[in-house]
mmCIF file of C-alpha atoms and ligand atoms in Angstrom:
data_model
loop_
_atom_site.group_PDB
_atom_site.id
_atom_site.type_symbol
_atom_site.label_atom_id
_atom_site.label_comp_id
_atom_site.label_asym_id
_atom_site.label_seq_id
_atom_site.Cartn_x
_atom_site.Cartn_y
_atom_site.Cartn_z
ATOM 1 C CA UNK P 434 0.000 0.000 0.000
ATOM 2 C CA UNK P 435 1.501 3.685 -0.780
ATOM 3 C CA UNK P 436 1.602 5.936 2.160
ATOM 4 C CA UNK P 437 0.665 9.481 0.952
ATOM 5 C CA UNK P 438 3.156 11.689 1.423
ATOM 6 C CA UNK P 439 3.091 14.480 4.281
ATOM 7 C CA UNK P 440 2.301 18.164 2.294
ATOM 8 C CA UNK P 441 2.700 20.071 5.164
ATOM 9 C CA UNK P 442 6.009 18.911 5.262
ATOM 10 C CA UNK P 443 8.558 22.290 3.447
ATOM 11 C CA UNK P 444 10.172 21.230 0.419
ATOM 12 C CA UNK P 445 13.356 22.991 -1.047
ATOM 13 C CA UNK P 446 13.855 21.690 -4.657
ATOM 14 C CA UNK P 447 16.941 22.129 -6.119
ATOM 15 C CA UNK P 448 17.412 21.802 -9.767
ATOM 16 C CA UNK P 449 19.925 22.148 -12.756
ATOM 17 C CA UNK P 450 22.311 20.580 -15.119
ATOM 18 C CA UNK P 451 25.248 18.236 -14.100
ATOM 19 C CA UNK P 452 28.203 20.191 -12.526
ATOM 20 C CA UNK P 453 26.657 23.272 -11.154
ATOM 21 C CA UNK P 454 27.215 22.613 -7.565
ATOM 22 C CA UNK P 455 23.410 21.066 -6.886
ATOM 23 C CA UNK P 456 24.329 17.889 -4.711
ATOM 24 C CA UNK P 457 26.836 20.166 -2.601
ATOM 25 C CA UNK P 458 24.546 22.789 -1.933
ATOM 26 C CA UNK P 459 21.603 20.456 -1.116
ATOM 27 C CA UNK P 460 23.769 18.627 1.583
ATOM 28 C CA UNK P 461 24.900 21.923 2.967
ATOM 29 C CA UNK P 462 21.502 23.722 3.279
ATOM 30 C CA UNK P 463 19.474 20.523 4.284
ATOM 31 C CA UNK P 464 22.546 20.493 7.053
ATOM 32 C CA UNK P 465 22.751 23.949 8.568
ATOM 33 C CA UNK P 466 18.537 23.431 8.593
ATOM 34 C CA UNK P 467 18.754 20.009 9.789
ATOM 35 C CA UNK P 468 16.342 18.605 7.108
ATOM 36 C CA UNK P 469 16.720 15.125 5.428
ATOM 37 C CA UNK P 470 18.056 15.059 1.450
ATOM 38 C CA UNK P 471 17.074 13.276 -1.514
ATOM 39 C CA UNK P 472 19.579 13.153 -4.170
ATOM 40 C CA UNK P 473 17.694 11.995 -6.856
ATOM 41 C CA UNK P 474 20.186 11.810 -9.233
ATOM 42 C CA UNK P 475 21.521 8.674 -7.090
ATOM 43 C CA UNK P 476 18.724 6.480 -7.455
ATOM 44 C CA UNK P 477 18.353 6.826 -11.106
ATOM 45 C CA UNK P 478 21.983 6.291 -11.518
ATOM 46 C CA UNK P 479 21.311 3.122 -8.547
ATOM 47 C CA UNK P 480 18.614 1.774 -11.377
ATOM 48 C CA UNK P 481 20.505 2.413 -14.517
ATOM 49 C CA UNK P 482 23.225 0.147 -12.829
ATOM 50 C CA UNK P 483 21.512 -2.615 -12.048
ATOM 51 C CA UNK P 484 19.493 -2.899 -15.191
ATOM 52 C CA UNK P 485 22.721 -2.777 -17.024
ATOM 53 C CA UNK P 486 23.947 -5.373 -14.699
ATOM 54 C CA UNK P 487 20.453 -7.501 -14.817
ATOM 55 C CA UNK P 488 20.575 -7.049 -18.945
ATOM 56 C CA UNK P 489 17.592 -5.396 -18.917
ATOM 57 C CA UNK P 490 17.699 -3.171 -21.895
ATOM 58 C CA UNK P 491 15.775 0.273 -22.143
ATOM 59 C CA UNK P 492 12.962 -1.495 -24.638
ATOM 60 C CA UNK P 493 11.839 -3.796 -21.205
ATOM 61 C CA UNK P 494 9.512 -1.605 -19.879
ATOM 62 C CA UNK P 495 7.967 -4.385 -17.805
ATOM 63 C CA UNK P 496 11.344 -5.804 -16.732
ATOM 64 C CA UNK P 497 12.480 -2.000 -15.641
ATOM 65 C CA UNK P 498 9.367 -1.415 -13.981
ATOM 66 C CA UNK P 499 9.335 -4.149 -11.732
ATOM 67 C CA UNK P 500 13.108 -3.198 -11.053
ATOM 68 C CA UNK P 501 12.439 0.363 -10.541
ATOM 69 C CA UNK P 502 9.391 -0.528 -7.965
ATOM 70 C CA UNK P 503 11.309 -3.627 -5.956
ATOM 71 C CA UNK P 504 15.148 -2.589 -5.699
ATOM 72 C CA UNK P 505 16.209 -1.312 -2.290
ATOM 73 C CA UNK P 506 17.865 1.648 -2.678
ATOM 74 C CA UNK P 507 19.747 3.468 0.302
ATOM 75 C CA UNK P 508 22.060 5.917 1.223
ATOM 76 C CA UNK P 509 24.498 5.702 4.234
ATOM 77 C CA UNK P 510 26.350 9.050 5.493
ATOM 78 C CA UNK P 511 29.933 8.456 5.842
ATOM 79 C CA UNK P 512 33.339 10.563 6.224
ATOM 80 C CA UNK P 513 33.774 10.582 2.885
ATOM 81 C CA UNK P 514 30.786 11.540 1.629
ATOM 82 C CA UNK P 515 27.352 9.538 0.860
ATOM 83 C CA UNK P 516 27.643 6.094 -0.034
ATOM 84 C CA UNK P 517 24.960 4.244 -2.500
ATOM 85 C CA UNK P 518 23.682 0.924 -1.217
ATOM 86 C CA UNK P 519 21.804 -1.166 -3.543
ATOM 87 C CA UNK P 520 20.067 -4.067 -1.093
ATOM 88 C CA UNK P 521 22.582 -3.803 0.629
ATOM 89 C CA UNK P 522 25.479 -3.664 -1.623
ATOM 90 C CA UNK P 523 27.439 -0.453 -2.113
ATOM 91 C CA UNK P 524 27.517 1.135 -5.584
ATOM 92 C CA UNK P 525 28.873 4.180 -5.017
ATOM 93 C CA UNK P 526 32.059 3.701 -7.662
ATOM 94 C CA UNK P 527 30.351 1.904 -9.711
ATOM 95 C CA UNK P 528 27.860 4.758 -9.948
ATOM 96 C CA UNK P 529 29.401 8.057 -9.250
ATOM 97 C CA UNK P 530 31.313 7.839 -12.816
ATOM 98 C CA UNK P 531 30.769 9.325 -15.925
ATOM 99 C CA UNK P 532 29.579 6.518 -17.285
ATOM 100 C CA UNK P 533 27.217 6.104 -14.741
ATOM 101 C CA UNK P 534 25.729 9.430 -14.961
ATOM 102 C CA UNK P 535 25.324 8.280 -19.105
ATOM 103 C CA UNK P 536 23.391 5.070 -18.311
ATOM 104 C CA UNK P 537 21.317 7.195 -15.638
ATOM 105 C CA UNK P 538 20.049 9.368 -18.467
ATOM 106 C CA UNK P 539 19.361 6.784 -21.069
ATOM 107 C CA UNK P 540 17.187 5.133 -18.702
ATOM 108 C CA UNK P 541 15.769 8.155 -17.231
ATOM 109 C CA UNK P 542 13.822 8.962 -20.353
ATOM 110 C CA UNK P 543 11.805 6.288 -19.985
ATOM 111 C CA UNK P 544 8.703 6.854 -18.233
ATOM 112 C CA UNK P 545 7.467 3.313 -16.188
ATOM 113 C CA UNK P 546 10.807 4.053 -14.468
ATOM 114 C CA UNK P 547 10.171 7.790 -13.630
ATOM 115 C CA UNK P 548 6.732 6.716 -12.943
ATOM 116 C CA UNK P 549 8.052 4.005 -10.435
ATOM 117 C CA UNK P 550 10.524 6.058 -9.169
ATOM 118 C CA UNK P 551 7.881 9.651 -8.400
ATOM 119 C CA UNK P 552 6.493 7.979 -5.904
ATOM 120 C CA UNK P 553 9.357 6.784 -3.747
ATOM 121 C CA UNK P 554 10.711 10.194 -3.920
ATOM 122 C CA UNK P 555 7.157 11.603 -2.915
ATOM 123 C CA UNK P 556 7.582 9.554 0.248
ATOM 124 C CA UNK P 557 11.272 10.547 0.974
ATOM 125 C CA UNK P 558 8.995 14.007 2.252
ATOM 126 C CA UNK P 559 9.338 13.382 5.944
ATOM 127 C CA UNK P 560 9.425 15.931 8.838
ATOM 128 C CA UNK P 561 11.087 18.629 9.397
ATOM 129 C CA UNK P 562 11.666 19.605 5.713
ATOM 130 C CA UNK P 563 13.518 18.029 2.770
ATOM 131 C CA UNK P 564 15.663 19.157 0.639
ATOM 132 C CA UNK P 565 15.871 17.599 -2.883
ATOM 133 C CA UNK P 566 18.243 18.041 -5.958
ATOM 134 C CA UNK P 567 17.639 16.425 -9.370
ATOM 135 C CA UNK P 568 16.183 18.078 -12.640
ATOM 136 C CA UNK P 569 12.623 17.887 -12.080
ATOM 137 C CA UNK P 570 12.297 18.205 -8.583
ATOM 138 C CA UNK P 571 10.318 21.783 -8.889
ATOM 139 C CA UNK P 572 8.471 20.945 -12.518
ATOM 140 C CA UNK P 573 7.134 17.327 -11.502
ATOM 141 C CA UNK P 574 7.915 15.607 -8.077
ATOM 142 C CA UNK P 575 7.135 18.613 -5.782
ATOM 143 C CA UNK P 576 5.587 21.099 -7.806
ATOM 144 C CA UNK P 577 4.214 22.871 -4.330
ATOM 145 C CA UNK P 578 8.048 23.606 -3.145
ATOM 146 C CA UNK P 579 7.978 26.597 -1.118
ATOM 147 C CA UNK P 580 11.207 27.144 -2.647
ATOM 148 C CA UNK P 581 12.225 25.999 -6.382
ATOM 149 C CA UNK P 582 16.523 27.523 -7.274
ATOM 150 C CA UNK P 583 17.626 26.281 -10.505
ATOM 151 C CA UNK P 584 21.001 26.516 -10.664
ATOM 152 C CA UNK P 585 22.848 27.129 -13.987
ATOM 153 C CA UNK P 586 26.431 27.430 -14.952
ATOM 154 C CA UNK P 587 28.397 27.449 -18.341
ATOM 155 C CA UNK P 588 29.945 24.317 -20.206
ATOM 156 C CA UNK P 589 33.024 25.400 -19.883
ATOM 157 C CA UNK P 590 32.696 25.904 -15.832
ATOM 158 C CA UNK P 591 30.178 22.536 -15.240
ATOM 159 C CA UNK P 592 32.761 20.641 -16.988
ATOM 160 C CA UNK P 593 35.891 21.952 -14.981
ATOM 161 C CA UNK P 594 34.084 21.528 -11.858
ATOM 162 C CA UNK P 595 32.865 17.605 -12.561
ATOM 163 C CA UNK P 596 36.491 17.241 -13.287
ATOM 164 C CA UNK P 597 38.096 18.689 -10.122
ATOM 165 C CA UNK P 598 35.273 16.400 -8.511
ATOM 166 C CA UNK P 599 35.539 13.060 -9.986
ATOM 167 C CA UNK P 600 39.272 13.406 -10.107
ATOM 168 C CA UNK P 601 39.349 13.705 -6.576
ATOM 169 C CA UNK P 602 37.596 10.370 -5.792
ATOM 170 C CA UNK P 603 40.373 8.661 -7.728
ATOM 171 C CA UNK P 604 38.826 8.620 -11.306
ATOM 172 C CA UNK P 605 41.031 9.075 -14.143
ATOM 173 C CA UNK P 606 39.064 11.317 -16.328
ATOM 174 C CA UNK P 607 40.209 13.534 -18.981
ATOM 175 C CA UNK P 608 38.482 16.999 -19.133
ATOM 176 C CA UNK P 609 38.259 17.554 -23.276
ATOM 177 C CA UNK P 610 36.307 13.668 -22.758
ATOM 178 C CA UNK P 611 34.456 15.395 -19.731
ATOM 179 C CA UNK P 612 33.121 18.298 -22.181
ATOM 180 C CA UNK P 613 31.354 16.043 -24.861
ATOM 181 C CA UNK P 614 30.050 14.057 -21.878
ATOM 182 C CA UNK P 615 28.739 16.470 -20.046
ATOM 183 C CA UNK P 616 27.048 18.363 -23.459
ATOM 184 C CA UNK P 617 25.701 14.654 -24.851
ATOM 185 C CA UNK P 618 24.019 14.128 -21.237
ATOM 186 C CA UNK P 619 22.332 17.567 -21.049
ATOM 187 C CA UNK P 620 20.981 17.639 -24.609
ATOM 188 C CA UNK P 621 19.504 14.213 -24.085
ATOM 189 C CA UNK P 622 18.049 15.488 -20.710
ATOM 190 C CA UNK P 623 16.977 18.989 -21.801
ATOM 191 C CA UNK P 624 15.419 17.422 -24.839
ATOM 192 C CA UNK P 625 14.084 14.312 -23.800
ATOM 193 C CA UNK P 626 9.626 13.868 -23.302
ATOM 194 C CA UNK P 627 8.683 13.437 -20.180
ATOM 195 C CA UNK P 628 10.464 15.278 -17.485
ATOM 196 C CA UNK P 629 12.647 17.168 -19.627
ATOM 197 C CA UNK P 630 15.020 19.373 -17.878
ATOM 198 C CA UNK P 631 14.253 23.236 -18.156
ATOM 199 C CA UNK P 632 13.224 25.265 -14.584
ATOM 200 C CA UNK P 633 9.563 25.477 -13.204
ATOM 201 C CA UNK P 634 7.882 28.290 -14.022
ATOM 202 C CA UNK P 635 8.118 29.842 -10.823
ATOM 203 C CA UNK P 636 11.603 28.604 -9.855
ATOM 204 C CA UNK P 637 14.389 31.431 -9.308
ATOM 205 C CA UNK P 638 17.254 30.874 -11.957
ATOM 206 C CA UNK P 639 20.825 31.424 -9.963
ATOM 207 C CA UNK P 640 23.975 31.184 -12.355
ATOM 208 C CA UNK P 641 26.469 30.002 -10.523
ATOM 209 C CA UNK P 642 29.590 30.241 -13.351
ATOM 210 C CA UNK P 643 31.754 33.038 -11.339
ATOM 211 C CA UNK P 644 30.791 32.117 -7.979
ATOM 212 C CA UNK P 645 32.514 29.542 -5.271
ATOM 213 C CA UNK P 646 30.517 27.289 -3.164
ATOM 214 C CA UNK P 647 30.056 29.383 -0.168
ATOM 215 C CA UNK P 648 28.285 32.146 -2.115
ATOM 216 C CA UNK P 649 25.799 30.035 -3.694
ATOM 217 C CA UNK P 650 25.171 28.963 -0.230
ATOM 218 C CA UNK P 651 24.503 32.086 1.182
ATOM 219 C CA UNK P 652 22.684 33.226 -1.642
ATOM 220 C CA UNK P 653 20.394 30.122 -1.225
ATOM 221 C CA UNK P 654 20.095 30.758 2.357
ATOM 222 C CA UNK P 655 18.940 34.379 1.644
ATOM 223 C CA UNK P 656 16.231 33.295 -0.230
ATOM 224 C CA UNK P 657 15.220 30.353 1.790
ATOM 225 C CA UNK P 658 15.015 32.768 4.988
ATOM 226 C CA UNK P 659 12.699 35.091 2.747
ATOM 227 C CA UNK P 660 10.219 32.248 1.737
ATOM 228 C CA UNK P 661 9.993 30.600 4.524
ATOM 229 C CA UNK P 662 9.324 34.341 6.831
ATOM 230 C CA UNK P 663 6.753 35.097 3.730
ATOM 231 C CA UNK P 664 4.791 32.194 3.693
ATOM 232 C CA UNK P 665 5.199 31.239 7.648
ATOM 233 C CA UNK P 666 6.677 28.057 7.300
ATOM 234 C CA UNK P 667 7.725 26.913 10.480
ATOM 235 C CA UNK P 668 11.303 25.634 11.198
ATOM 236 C CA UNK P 669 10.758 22.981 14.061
HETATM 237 O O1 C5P N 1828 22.275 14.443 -10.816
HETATM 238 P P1 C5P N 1828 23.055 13.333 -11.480
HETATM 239 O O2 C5P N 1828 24.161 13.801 -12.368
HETATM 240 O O3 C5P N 1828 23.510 12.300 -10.498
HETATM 241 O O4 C5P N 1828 21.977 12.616 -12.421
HETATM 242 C C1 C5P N 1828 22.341 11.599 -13.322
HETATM 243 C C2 C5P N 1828 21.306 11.529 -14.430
HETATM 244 O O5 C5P N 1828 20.064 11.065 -13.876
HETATM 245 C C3 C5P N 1828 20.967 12.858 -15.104
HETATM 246 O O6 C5P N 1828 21.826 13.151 -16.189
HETATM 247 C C4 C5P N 1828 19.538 12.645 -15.560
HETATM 248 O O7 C5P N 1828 19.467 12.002 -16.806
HETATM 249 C C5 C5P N 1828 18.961 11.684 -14.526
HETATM 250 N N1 C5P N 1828 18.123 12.388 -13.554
HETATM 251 C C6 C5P N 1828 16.824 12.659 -13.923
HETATM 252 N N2 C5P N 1828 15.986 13.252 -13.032
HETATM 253 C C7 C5P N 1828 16.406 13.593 -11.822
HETATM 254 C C8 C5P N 1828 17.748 13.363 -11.435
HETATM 255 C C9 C5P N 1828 18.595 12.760 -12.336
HETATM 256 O O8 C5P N 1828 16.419 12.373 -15.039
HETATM 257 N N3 C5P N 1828 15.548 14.144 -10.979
#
């Protein structure tokens, strides 16, 4: 049976391209507010693994649905960051890689595994607030956000950032390589049907391109302390 999710509960959706600083800015604002996080990114790249790894192609619908609704997807805090358990196995090379941001986006296009996947975000909305990065966290999973940023940056920066990043976990990645990625995976999610990655209507476009982490944060923060004095949302 599906538990409905809690509405009262304050959602921040975070969205935006790959390399604009999303994932780190979710963790740091859900942090300082002490709210849970969905990286949703993470389960479609969790999904896209194991289909690849089950040979379930993107034409199964019926074999990706049932994955979609029945794998066990977690996420365990650590020192070094978040790890990706898949029942109970951890993923979080396997998945963190370019490559497994590619498969992530050829499967995310199809829609019996957004479908399955909506509603297991929907429930990830648990008290006191969550705070949830992806691409269409503001247009489709939690269109009544209080808050909706959608952070931008150009190529040129995405691309240098991804490759500071993934170099630093110990992947040997080559930035000119990065580039074409990084472009291949945004056209295909910009342009794709369902869930197609542009901002919400009312979401507040931030480009990040000539500023460092901490000033995204605190412009965030601003606008988060704004809302949530507007529209009296509580911060217990
Ligand atoms: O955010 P991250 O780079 O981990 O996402 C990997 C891929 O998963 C994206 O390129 C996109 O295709 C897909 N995705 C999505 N919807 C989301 C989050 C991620 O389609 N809400």
């Amino acid at each position: 049976m599906r538990v409905p999710a809690d509405l009262t509960v304050p959602v921040l959706a975070i969205d935006g391209p790959s390399g604009t600083g999303k994932g780190t800015i979710a963790g740091q604002v859900a942090k300082h507010l002490g709210w849970h996080t969905l990286d949703s990114g993470a389960l479609y790249r969790a999904i896209a693994f194991l289909a690849v790894e089950n040979r379930i192609g993107p034409g199964d619908t019926d074999g990706l649905e049932a994955l979609a609704k029945s794998s066990v997807v977690e996420f365990a805090v650590t020192l070094d960051g978040v790890n990706i358990l898949v029942d109970n196995r951890n993923i979080t090379d396997e998945v963190r890689s370019e490559a497994g941001g590619k498969n992530a986006s050829i499967y995310a296009k199809i829609p019996v595994v957004r479908e399955a996947l909506l509603y297991r975000q929907q429930a990830m909305r648990t008290a006191p607030g969550l705070v949830a990065d992806g691409r269409d966290m503001g247009t489709v999973v939690f269109p009544d956000a209080f808050l909706k940023v959608f952070l931008e940056a150009s190529a040129t920066v995405r691309a240098q950032r991804r490759h500071k990043q993934l170099r630093g976990k110990g992947f040997d990645v080559k930035l000119r390589a990065l580039e074409r990625e990084i472009a291949e995976r945004d056209e295909q999610d910009r342009n794709r049907t369902v869930s197609p990655l542009v901002p919400a209507a009312d979401a507040i476009v931030l480009d990040t391109s000539e500023k460092d982490i901490a000033q995204v944060f605190t412009d965030v923060m601003q606008l988060v302390d704004e809302r949530l004095a507007s529209k009296e949302v509580s911060l217990t």
